[in-house]
Amino acid sequence: MKASPAGSRKTRWLSRWAIAVPFVVIAGFWVIPAGLAHAATGPSPLATSGSVLGDFNHDGFADLAVGVPHEDVGTVADAGAVNVLYGSAARLQATSPDDQFWNQDSTGVSDAAESGDAFGSSLATGDFNNDGFADLAVGVPMEGVGTVGGAGAVSVLYGSAARLQATSPDDQFLNQDSTSVKDTAESGDTFGASLGSGDFNNDGFADLAIGVPREDDGDVGAVNVLYGAAGRLQATSPDDQLWSQDTTGVKDTAEVGDAFGFSVAAADFNNDGFADLAVGVPFEGVGAVAHAGAVNVLYGSAATLQATSPDDQFWNQDTAGVLDTAEENDGFGALPTQCFC
């Protein structure tokens, strides 16, 4: 198990946060409820949060997916679930088509509901296979991968003319031990703690950014990026990416406890047709100021996300022109629901 430095202010803050907001603390791990992201694939903004919108059956009405990460599945405590309500000419409704209740024991869904998995802790929508139906990525950040506890995973359900489904195309169960996905599943990584969707290379397929805020000993943090394709999300053409503050061209340096990837947000910030990615680093030190927080921004291109043309950016409250001042435990780059008290 990975643990925060003993007796640190960060550890004390996390204990208080567990009481202040609804999120998951299991066996010493911390897991965020969602990454607040507004993604862009074509003209339609997409999102990731505790609840997200997407037209899963392409009937012209937006549908609503709601994460329930503490949901018990049968006798399995805190396995997690997602409710989906479908839009209509009148309003959201639960009968035509029927609402859905997804968990890892749902027919066709890969893996199985296990205690403390927290399925539904984060959500993201995007048309990953560009078939006209929105798809749903579900973070399962406490998922064990083999015998590796808390490594984390992401389930992807694909849209259809009826509604979300798990058989045609098959759902996906992604983790850092999946074929060709960079890095390796390790205890407490929390792969899938945050999710963001955007078309980073403007090829018509939505891509998925996956926060891994406890990557590497000491919670340095990272972000995996998988690119969409005609079949589904994949990791070879173009290759997936693993970003951290030690990646070539990325500003600043990976440090213990930074939690790079704690939150992610995708949008076309410079209006060049490529979605860009903002990555929250809420425990980043700014100068001598501990845990003031920062945000790294990576820009899209015709190939993949990149950090050189245009250059990536490193924002904090001591950046020239940014209002206010970096102060200890500000948590710049965290989520709006987090309590830095």
mmCIF file of C-alpha atoms in Angstrom:
data_model
loop_
_atom_site.group_PDB
_atom_site.id
_atom_site.type_symbol
_atom_site.label_atom_id
_atom_site.label_comp_id
_atom_site.label_asym_id
_atom_site.label_seq_id
_atom_site.Cartn_x
_atom_site.Cartn_y
_atom_site.Cartn_z
ATOM 1 C CA MET A 1 0.000 0.000 0.000
ATOM 2 C CA LYS A 2 1.165 3.506 -0.747
ATOM 3 C CA ALA A 3 0.866 5.951 2.100
ATOM 4 C CA SER A 4 1.250 9.691 2.392
ATOM 5 C CA PRO A 5 4.266 10.868 4.378
ATOM 6 C CA ALA A 6 3.604 10.116 8.048
ATOM 7 C CA GLY A 7 2.117 12.989 9.964
ATOM 8 C CA SER A 8 2.146 15.309 6.969
ATOM 9 C CA ARG A 9 -0.279 18.204 6.577
ATOM 10 C CA LYS A 10 -1.498 16.415 3.442
ATOM 11 C CA THR A 11 -2.396 13.311 5.473
ATOM 12 C CA ARG A 12 -4.265 15.396 8.050
ATOM 13 C CA TRP A 13 -6.101 17.282 5.296
ATOM 14 C CA LEU A 14 -7.177 14.038 3.622
ATOM 15 C CA SER A 15 -8.623 12.753 6.901
ATOM 16 C CA ARG A 16 -10.712 15.911 7.273
ATOM 17 C CA TRP A 17 -11.794 15.780 3.626
ATOM 18 C CA ALA A 18 -13.158 12.258 4.129
ATOM 19 C CA ILE A 19 -15.674 13.761 6.539
ATOM 20 C CA ALA A 20 -16.337 16.942 4.573
ATOM 21 C CA VAL A 21 -17.336 15.530 1.167
ATOM 22 C CA PRO A 22 -18.715 12.275 -0.262
ATOM 23 C CA PHE A 23 -15.790 10.303 -1.629
ATOM 24 C CA VAL A 24 -14.058 7.023 -0.985
ATOM 25 C CA VAL A 25 -11.354 6.286 1.560
ATOM 26 C CA ILE A 26 -10.608 2.570 1.663
ATOM 27 C CA ALA A 27 -7.690 0.885 3.369
ATOM 28 C CA GLY A 28 -5.719 4.101 3.446
ATOM 29 C CA PHE A 29 -6.246 5.051 -0.207
ATOM 30 C CA TRP A 30 -7.855 8.292 -1.268
ATOM 31 C CA VAL A 31 -10.088 8.432 -4.314
ATOM 32 C CA ILE A 32 -11.718 11.499 -5.790
ATOM 33 C CA PRO A 33 -15.405 11.448 -6.702
ATOM 34 C CA ALA A 34 -14.719 12.719 -10.208
ATOM 35 C CA GLY A 35 -12.517 14.921 -12.361
ATOM 36 C CA LEU A 36 -14.327 18.046 -13.463
ATOM 37 C CA ALA A 37 -13.720 18.206 -17.211
ATOM 38 C CA HIS A 38 -15.332 19.821 -20.201
ATOM 39 C CA ALA A 39 -14.167 17.998 -23.278
ATOM 40 C CA ALA A 40 -14.551 18.828 -26.926
ATOM 41 C CA THR A 41 -15.102 16.367 -29.733
ATOM 42 C CA GLY A 42 -16.259 18.293 -32.753
ATOM 43 C CA PRO A 43 -18.814 20.960 -31.921
ATOM 44 C CA SER A 44 -20.324 19.289 -28.853
ATOM 45 C CA PRO A 45 -18.831 19.809 -25.386
ATOM 46 C CA LEU A 46 -18.595 16.635 -23.323
ATOM 47 C CA ALA A 47 -17.880 16.233 -19.636
ATOM 48 C CA THR A 48 -16.630 14.154 -16.772
ATOM 49 C CA SER A 49 -17.915 14.444 -13.217
ATOM 50 C CA GLY A 50 -20.154 12.733 -10.684
ATOM 51 C CA SER A 51 -22.824 12.990 -13.373
ATOM 52 C CA VAL A 52 -22.317 13.448 -17.117
ATOM 53 C CA LEU A 53 -24.344 14.099 -20.250
ATOM 54 C CA GLY A 54 -24.201 12.223 -23.544
ATOM 55 C CA ASP A 55 -26.652 11.160 -26.248
ATOM 56 C CA PHE A 56 -26.088 7.437 -25.792
ATOM 57 C CA ASN A 57 -28.872 6.365 -28.212
ATOM 58 C CA HIS A 58 -28.434 9.265 -30.662
ATOM 59 C CA ASP A 59 -32.099 10.271 -30.581
ATOM 60 C CA GLY A 60 -31.323 13.971 -30.220
ATOM 61 C CA PHE A 61 -32.013 14.078 -26.475
ATOM 62 C CA ALA A 62 -29.178 14.299 -23.974
ATOM 63 C CA ASP A 63 -29.061 11.483 -21.437
ATOM 64 C CA LEU A 64 -27.709 11.579 -17.885
ATOM 65 C CA ALA A 65 -25.265 9.141 -16.258
ATOM 66 C CA VAL A 66 -24.898 9.433 -12.475
ATOM 67 C CA GLY A 67 -22.097 7.761 -10.528
ATOM 68 C CA VAL A 68 -22.946 5.955 -7.283
ATOM 69 C CA PRO A 69 -19.488 4.831 -6.092
ATOM 70 C CA HIS A 70 -20.635 3.749 -2.616
ATOM 71 C CA GLU A 71 -23.451 1.556 -3.980
ATOM 72 C CA ASP A 72 -23.626 -1.962 -2.560
ATOM 73 C CA VAL A 73 -24.141 -4.646 -5.197
ATOM 74 C CA GLY A 74 -26.021 -7.434 -3.470
ATOM 75 C CA THR A 75 -23.979 -8.125 -0.357
ATOM 76 C CA VAL A 76 -20.841 -6.560 -1.839
ATOM 77 C CA ALA A 77 -20.229 -3.297 0.002
ATOM 78 C CA ASP A 78 -19.145 -0.157 -1.867
ATOM 79 C CA ALA A 79 -18.736 -1.996 -5.157
ATOM 80 C CA GLY A 80 -20.225 1.019 -6.947
ATOM 81 C CA ALA A 81 -22.715 1.584 -9.740
ATOM 82 C CA VAL A 82 -23.938 4.050 -12.370
ATOM 83 C CA ASN A 83 -27.556 5.049 -13.029
ATOM 84 C CA VAL A 84 -28.475 6.224 -16.536
ATOM 85 C CA LEU A 85 -31.620 8.251 -17.285
ATOM 86 C CA TYR A 86 -32.689 8.942 -20.860
ATOM 87 C CA GLY A 87 -33.905 12.233 -22.285
ATOM 88 C CA SER A 88 -37.228 12.804 -24.009
ATOM 89 C CA ALA A 89 -39.267 15.613 -25.547
ATOM 90 C CA ALA A 90 -40.690 16.375 -22.130
ATOM 91 C CA ARG A 91 -37.733 15.810 -19.797
ATOM 92 C CA LEU A 92 -35.494 13.121 -18.337
ATOM 93 C CA GLN A 93 -37.499 9.973 -17.691
ATOM 94 C CA ALA A 94 -37.070 6.351 -16.601
ATOM 95 C CA THR A 95 -39.541 4.319 -18.689
ATOM 96 C CA SER A 96 -39.108 4.823 -22.464
ATOM 97 C CA PRO A 97 -36.386 3.845 -22.895
ATOM 98 C CA ASP A 98 -36.000 2.313 -19.463
ATOM 99 C CA ASP A 99 -33.376 3.725 -17.180
ATOM 100 C CA GLN A 100 -30.303 1.572 -16.618
ATOM 101 C CA PHE A 101 -28.390 0.485 -13.520
ATOM 102 C CA TRP A 102 -24.846 -0.541 -14.373
ATOM 103 C CA ASN A 103 -22.342 -2.290 -12.148
ATOM 104 C CA GLN A 104 -19.648 -4.898 -12.601
ATOM 105 C CA ASP A 105 -22.192 -7.685 -12.101
ATOM 106 C CA SER A 106 -24.377 -6.373 -14.952
ATOM 107 C CA THR A 107 -24.760 -8.789 -17.857
ATOM 108 C CA GLY A 108 -21.882 -8.455 -20.279
ATOM 109 C CA VAL A 109 -19.795 -6.123 -18.129
ATOM 110 C CA SER A 110 -16.191 -7.263 -17.731
ATOM 111 C CA ASP A 111 -14.804 -8.177 -14.308
ATOM 112 C CA ALA A 112 -16.990 -8.566 -11.186
ATOM 113 C CA ALA A 113 -18.337 -6.385 -8.394
ATOM 114 C CA GLU A 114 -15.941 -6.488 -5.464
ATOM 115 C CA SER A 115 -15.966 -4.785 -2.097
ATOM 116 C CA GLY A 116 -14.602 -1.259 -2.234
ATOM 117 C CA ASP A 117 -14.037 -1.079 -6.016
ATOM 118 C CA ALA A 118 -15.885 2.272 -6.200
ATOM 119 C CA PHE A 119 -17.191 1.768 -9.763
ATOM 120 C CA GLY A 120 -18.603 5.141 -10.831
ATOM 121 C CA SER A 121 -16.135 7.334 -8.917
ATOM 122 C CA SER A 122 -15.440 9.214 -12.145
ATOM 123 C CA LEU A 123 -17.253 9.380 -15.480
ATOM 124 C CA ALA A 124 -16.528 10.682 -18.972
ATOM 125 C CA THR A 125 -18.512 10.682 -22.204
ATOM 126 C CA GLY A 126 -17.279 10.758 -25.796
ATOM 127 C CA ASP A 127 -17.836 9.008 -29.105
ATOM 128 C CA PHE A 128 -14.693 6.882 -28.908
ATOM 129 C CA ASN A 129 -15.482 4.838 -32.054
ATOM 130 C CA ASN A 130 -17.123 7.703 -34.007
ATOM 131 C CA ASP A 131 -20.323 5.763 -34.768
ATOM 132 C CA GLY A 132 -22.625 8.640 -33.788
ATOM 133 C CA PHE A 133 -23.499 7.244 -30.351
ATOM 134 C CA ALA A 134 -21.962 8.683 -27.200
ATOM 135 C CA ASP A 135 -20.068 6.153 -25.093
ATOM 136 C CA LEU A 136 -19.444 6.110 -21.337
ATOM 137 C CA ALA A 137 -16.136 5.616 -19.519
ATOM 138 C CA VAL A 138 -16.477 4.666 -15.849
ATOM 139 C CA GLY A 139 -13.610 4.983 -13.384
ATOM 140 C CA VAL A 140 -13.055 2.089 -10.956
ATOM 141 C CA PRO A 141 -10.040 3.511 -9.117
ATOM 142 C CA MET A 142 -9.949 0.976 -6.274
ATOM 143 C CA GLU A 143 -10.133 -2.024 -8.627
ATOM 144 C CA GLY A 144 -7.612 -4.776 -7.977
ATOM 145 C CA VAL A 145 -5.722 -5.949 -11.046
ATOM 146 C CA GLY A 146 -4.798 -9.565 -10.492
ATOM 147 C CA THR A 147 -3.386 -9.599 -6.992
ATOM 148 C CA VAL A 148 -2.505 -5.894 -7.094
ATOM 149 C CA GLY A 149 -4.873 -4.018 -4.801
ATOM 150 C CA GLY A 150 -6.103 -0.536 -5.646
ATOM 151 C CA ALA A 151 -4.309 -0.423 -8.989
ATOM 152 C CA GLY A 152 -7.459 0.937 -10.626
ATOM 153 C CA ALA A 153 -9.289 0.379 -13.898
ATOM 154 C CA VAL A 154 -11.734 1.960 -16.338
ATOM 155 C CA SER A 155 -14.822 0.285 -17.824
ATOM 156 C CA VAL A 156 -16.093 1.580 -21.172
ATOM 157 C CA LEU A 157 -19.697 1.002 -22.294
ATOM 158 C CA TYR A 158 -20.606 1.757 -25.902
ATOM 159 C CA GLY A 159 -23.764 3.475 -27.134
ATOM 160 C CA SER A 160 -26.285 2.011 -29.577
ATOM 161 C CA ALA A 161 -29.617 2.850 -31.243
ATOM 162 C CA ALA A 162 -31.353 1.468 -28.171
ATOM 163 C CA ARG A 163 -29.118 2.660 -25.323
ATOM 164 C CA LEU A 164 -25.798 1.915 -23.629
ATOM 165 C CA GLN A 165 -24.842 -1.763 -23.927
ATOM 166 C CA ALA A 166 -21.923 -4.099 -23.232
ATOM 167 C CA THR A 167 -21.928 -6.658 -26.074
ATOM 168 C CA SER A 168 -21.844 -5.073 -29.580
ATOM 169 C CA PRO A 169 -19.290 -3.644 -29.519
ATOM 170 C CA ASP A 170 -18.048 -5.352 -26.366
ATOM 171 C CA ASP A 171 -17.367 -3.226 -23.338
ATOM 172 C CA GLN A 172 -13.746 -2.648 -22.439
ATOM 173 C CA PHE A 173 -11.909 -3.166 -19.151
ATOM 174 C CA LEU A 174 -8.771 -1.041 -19.211
ATOM 175 C CA ASN A 175 -5.909 -0.885 -16.739
ATOM 176 C CA GLN A 176 -2.149 -0.471 -16.775
ATOM 177 C CA ASP A 177 -1.711 -4.206 -17.395
ATOM 178 C CA SER A 178 -3.928 -4.062 -20.511
ATOM 179 C CA THR A 179 -2.114 -4.889 -23.748
ATOM 180 C CA SER A 180 0.110 -2.015 -24.927
ATOM 181 C CA VAL A 181 -1.055 0.397 -22.187
ATOM 182 C CA LYS A 182 1.999 2.143 -20.809
ATOM 183 C CA ASP A 183 3.348 1.469 -17.331
ATOM 184 C CA THR A 184 2.318 -1.376 -14.997
ATOM 185 C CA ALA A 185 -0.528 -1.858 -12.530
ATOM 186 C CA GLU A 186 0.859 -1.208 -9.047
ATOM 187 C CA SER A 187 -0.688 -1.238 -5.613
ATOM 188 C CA GLY A 188 -2.580 1.950 -4.865
ATOM 189 C CA ASP A 189 -2.041 3.696 -8.230
ATOM 190 C CA THR A 190 -5.781 4.567 -8.506
ATOM 191 C CA PHE A 191 -5.833 4.488 -12.323
ATOM 192 C CA GLY A 192 -9.182 6.027 -13.273
ATOM 193 C CA ALA A 193 -9.494 8.402 -10.323
ATOM 194 C CA SER A 194 -10.182 11.182 -12.848
ATOM 195 C CA LEU A 195 -11.313 11.022 -16.477
ATOM 196 C CA GLY A 196 -11.484 13.481 -19.363
ATOM 197 C CA SER A 197 -12.568 13.125 -22.980
ATOM 198 C CA GLY A 198 -11.571 15.187 -26.011
ATOM 199 C CA ASP A 199 -10.419 14.763 -29.606
ATOM 200 C CA PHE A 200 -6.758 15.631 -29.019
ATOM 201 C CA ASN A 201 -5.650 14.879 -32.602
ATOM 202 C CA ASN A 202 -8.869 16.013 -34.342
ATOM 203 C CA ASP A 203 -9.361 12.754 -36.234
ATOM 204 C CA GLY A 204 -13.069 12.505 -35.423
ATOM 205 C CA PHE A 205 -12.655 9.968 -32.612
ATOM 206 C CA ALA A 206 -12.906 11.034 -28.978
ATOM 207 C CA ASP A 207 -9.837 10.180 -26.892
ATOM 208 C CA LEU A 208 -9.659 9.419 -23.172
ATOM 209 C CA ALA A 209 -7.331 10.916 -20.543
ATOM 210 C CA ILE A 210 -7.087 8.812 -17.388
ATOM 211 C CA GLY A 211 -5.733 10.302 -14.176
ATOM 212 C CA VAL A 212 -3.414 8.109 -12.082
ATOM 213 C CA PRO A 213 -2.715 10.500 -9.193
ATOM 214 C CA ARG A 214 -0.975 7.923 -6.985
ATOM 215 C CA GLU A 215 1.343 6.653 -9.714
ATOM 216 C CA ASP A 216 4.804 5.737 -8.417
ATOM 217 C CA ASP A 217 5.924 5.581 -4.799
ATOM 218 C CA GLY A 218 5.121 8.810 -3.045
ATOM 219 C CA ASP A 219 2.062 9.748 -5.141
ATOM 220 C CA VAL A 220 3.973 11.558 -7.864
ATOM 221 C CA GLY A 221 1.074 11.056 -10.291
ATOM 222 C CA ALA A 222 0.600 10.532 -14.018
ATOM 223 C CA VAL A 223 -1.983 10.607 -16.816
ATOM 224 C CA ASN A 224 -2.526 7.857 -19.401
ATOM 225 C CA VAL A 225 -4.053 8.910 -22.737
ATOM 226 C CA LEU A 226 -5.763 6.363 -25.006
ATOM 227 C CA TYR A 227 -6.828 7.303 -28.522
ATOM 228 C CA GLY A 228 -10.138 6.493 -30.204
ATOM 229 C CA ALA A 229 -10.445 4.379 -33.347
ATOM 230 C CA ALA A 230 -13.036 2.836 -35.664
ATOM 231 C CA GLY A 231 -13.291 -0.184 -33.381
ATOM 232 C CA ARG A 232 -12.898 1.361 -29.949
ATOM 233 C CA LEU A 233 -10.313 2.942 -27.659
ATOM 234 C CA GLN A 234 -6.873 1.482 -28.354
ATOM 235 C CA ALA A 235 -3.228 1.880 -27.414
ATOM 236 C CA THR A 236 -1.188 1.322 -30.594
ATOM 237 C CA SER A 237 -2.231 3.591 -33.514
ATOM 238 C CA PRO A 238 -1.592 6.227 -32.406
ATOM 239 C CA ASP A 239 0.314 4.927 -29.386
ATOM 240 C CA ASP A 240 -1.096 5.667 -25.988
ATOM 241 C CA GLN A 241 0.789 8.219 -23.898
ATOM 242 C CA LEU A 242 1.943 8.359 -20.282
ATOM 243 C CA TRP A 243 2.391 11.918 -19.071
ATOM 244 C CA SER A 244 4.063 13.120 -15.887
ATOM 245 C CA GLN A 245 6.095 16.140 -14.845
ATOM 246 C CA ASP A 246 9.213 14.181 -15.841
ATOM 247 C CA THR A 247 7.979 13.703 -19.421
ATOM 248 C CA THR A 248 10.185 15.519 -21.954
ATOM 249 C CA GLY A 249 9.013 19.081 -22.435
ATOM 250 C CA VAL A 250 6.596 19.164 -19.478
ATOM 251 C CA LYS A 251 7.261 22.040 -17.132
ATOM 252 C CA ASP A 252 8.313 21.543 -13.527
ATOM 253 C CA THR A 253 9.566 18.258 -12.035
ATOM 254 C CA ALA A 254 7.828 15.196 -10.617
ATOM 255 C CA GLU A 255 7.995 15.334 -6.828
ATOM 256 C CA VAL A 256 6.723 13.150 -4.009
ATOM 257 C CA GLY A 257 3.114 13.922 -3.147
ATOM 258 C CA ASP A 258 2.334 16.206 -6.106
ATOM 259 C CA ALA A 259 -0.558 13.970 -7.306
ATOM 260 C CA PHE A 260 -0.315 15.005 -10.973
ATOM 261 C CA GLY A 261 -3.564 13.804 -12.560
ATOM 262 C CA PHE A 262 -5.754 14.395 -9.508
ATOM 263 C CA SER A 263 -8.140 16.157 -11.909
ATOM 264 C CA VAL A 264 -8.255 16.566 -15.691
ATOM 265 C CA ALA A 265 -10.148 18.840 -18.061
ATOM 266 C CA ALA A 266 -10.223 18.837 -21.870
ATOM 267 C CA ALA A 267 -11.200 21.631 -24.280
ATOM 268 C CA ASP A 268 -9.840 23.498 -27.302
ATOM 269 C CA PHE A 269 -8.214 26.381 -25.412
ATOM 270 C CA ASN A 270 -6.572 27.971 -28.481
ATOM 271 C CA ASN A 271 -9.343 27.178 -30.990
ATOM 272 C CA ASP A 272 -7.050 25.362 -33.436
ATOM 273 C CA GLY A 273 -9.385 22.368 -33.809
ATOM 274 C CA PHE A 274 -7.451 20.127 -31.414
ATOM 275 C CA ALA A 275 -8.688 19.497 -27.875
ATOM 276 C CA ASP A 276 -6.120 20.309 -25.191
ATOM 277 C CA LEU A 277 -5.659 18.836 -21.712
ATOM 278 C CA ALA A 278 -5.382 20.587 -18.353
ATOM 279 C CA VAL A 279 -4.002 18.446 -15.527
ATOM 280 C CA GLY A 280 -4.523 19.346 -11.869
ATOM 281 C CA VAL A 281 -1.533 19.037 -9.525
ATOM 282 C CA PRO A 282 -3.153 20.236 -6.283
ATOM 283 C CA PHE A 283 -0.310 19.288 -3.918
ATOM 284 C CA GLU A 284 2.383 20.988 -6.023
ATOM 285 C CA GLY A 285 4.713 23.247 -4.076
ATOM 286 C CA VAL A 286 5.185 26.736 -5.492
ATOM 287 C CA GLY A 287 8.598 27.972 -4.490
ATOM 288 C CA ALA A 288 8.782 27.363 -0.746
ATOM 289 C CA VAL A 289 4.981 27.252 -0.421
ATOM 290 C CA ALA A 290 3.861 23.679 0.242
ATOM 291 C CA HIS A 291 0.763 22.239 -1.472
ATOM 292 C CA ALA A 292 -0.194 25.543 -3.075
ATOM 293 C CA GLY A 293 -1.202 23.616 -6.207
ATOM 294 C CA ALA A 294 -0.748 24.055 -9.941
ATOM 295 C CA VAL A 295 -2.144 23.099 -13.363
ATOM 296 C CA ASN A 296 -0.169 21.802 -16.332
ATOM 297 C CA VAL A 297 -1.680 22.327 -19.796
ATOM 298 C CA LEU A 298 -0.768 20.139 -22.784
ATOM 299 C CA TYR A 299 -1.828 21.130 -26.301
ATOM 300 C CA GLY A 300 -3.263 18.886 -28.996
ATOM 301 C CA SER A 301 -1.820 18.378 -32.461
ATOM 302 C CA ALA A 302 -2.397 16.360 -35.641
ATOM 303 C CA ALA A 303 -0.416 13.521 -34.057
ATOM 304 C CA THR A 304 -1.154 13.417 -30.318
ATOM 305 C CA LEU A 305 -0.973 15.629 -27.246
ATOM 306 C CA GLN A 306 2.433 17.298 -27.067
ATOM 307 C CA ALA A 307 4.404 19.770 -24.958
ATOM 308 C CA THR A 308 6.539 21.774 -27.394
ATOM 309 C CA SER A 309 4.524 23.423 -30.217
ATOM 310 C CA PRO A 310 2.799 25.248 -28.701
ATOM 311 C CA ASP A 311 4.682 24.892 -25.435
ATOM 312 C CA ASP A 312 2.893 23.402 -22.489
ATOM 313 C CA GLN A 313 1.950 25.763 -19.673
ATOM 314 C CA PHE A 314 2.408 25.639 -15.903
ATOM 315 C CA TRP A 315 -0.153 27.746 -14.039
ATOM 316 C CA ASN A 316 -0.354 28.627 -10.355
ATOM 317 C CA GLN A 317 -1.412 31.613 -8.284
ATOM 318 C CA ASP A 318 2.087 33.089 -8.495
ATOM 319 C CA THR A 319 2.029 32.998 -12.316
ATOM 320 C CA ALA A 320 2.290 36.510 -13.773
ATOM 321 C CA GLY A 321 -1.171 38.025 -14.191
ATOM 322 C CA VAL A 322 -3.033 35.379 -12.171
ATOM 323 C CA LEU A 323 -5.061 36.884 -9.354
ATOM 324 C CA ASP A 324 -4.291 36.127 -5.719
ATOM 325 C CA THR A 325 -1.146 34.500 -4.316
ATOM 326 C CA ALA A 326 0.050 30.940 -3.856
ATOM 327 C CA GLU A 327 -0.488 29.953 -0.223
ATOM 328 C CA GLU A 328 0.055 26.765 1.730
ATOM 329 C CA ASN A 329 -2.634 24.092 1.152
ATOM 330 C CA ASP A 330 -4.598 26.198 -1.374
ATOM 331 C CA GLY A 331 -5.015 23.134 -3.601
ATOM 332 C CA PHE A 332 -5.031 25.056 -6.886
ATOM 333 C CA GLY A 333 -5.968 22.425 -9.467
ATOM 334 C CA ALA A 334 -8.153 20.311 -7.205
ATOM 335 C CA LEU A 335 -11.880 19.725 -7.662
ATOM 336 C CA PRO A 336 -14.601 22.208 -6.690
ATOM 337 C CA THR A 337 -16.077 19.752 -4.175
ATOM 338 C CA GLN A 338 -12.844 19.274 -2.278
ATOM 339 C CA CYS A 339 -12.416 20.852 1.116
ATOM 340 C CA PHE A 340 -8.961 22.257 1.816
ATOM 341 C CA CYS A 341 -9.845 23.233 5.380
#
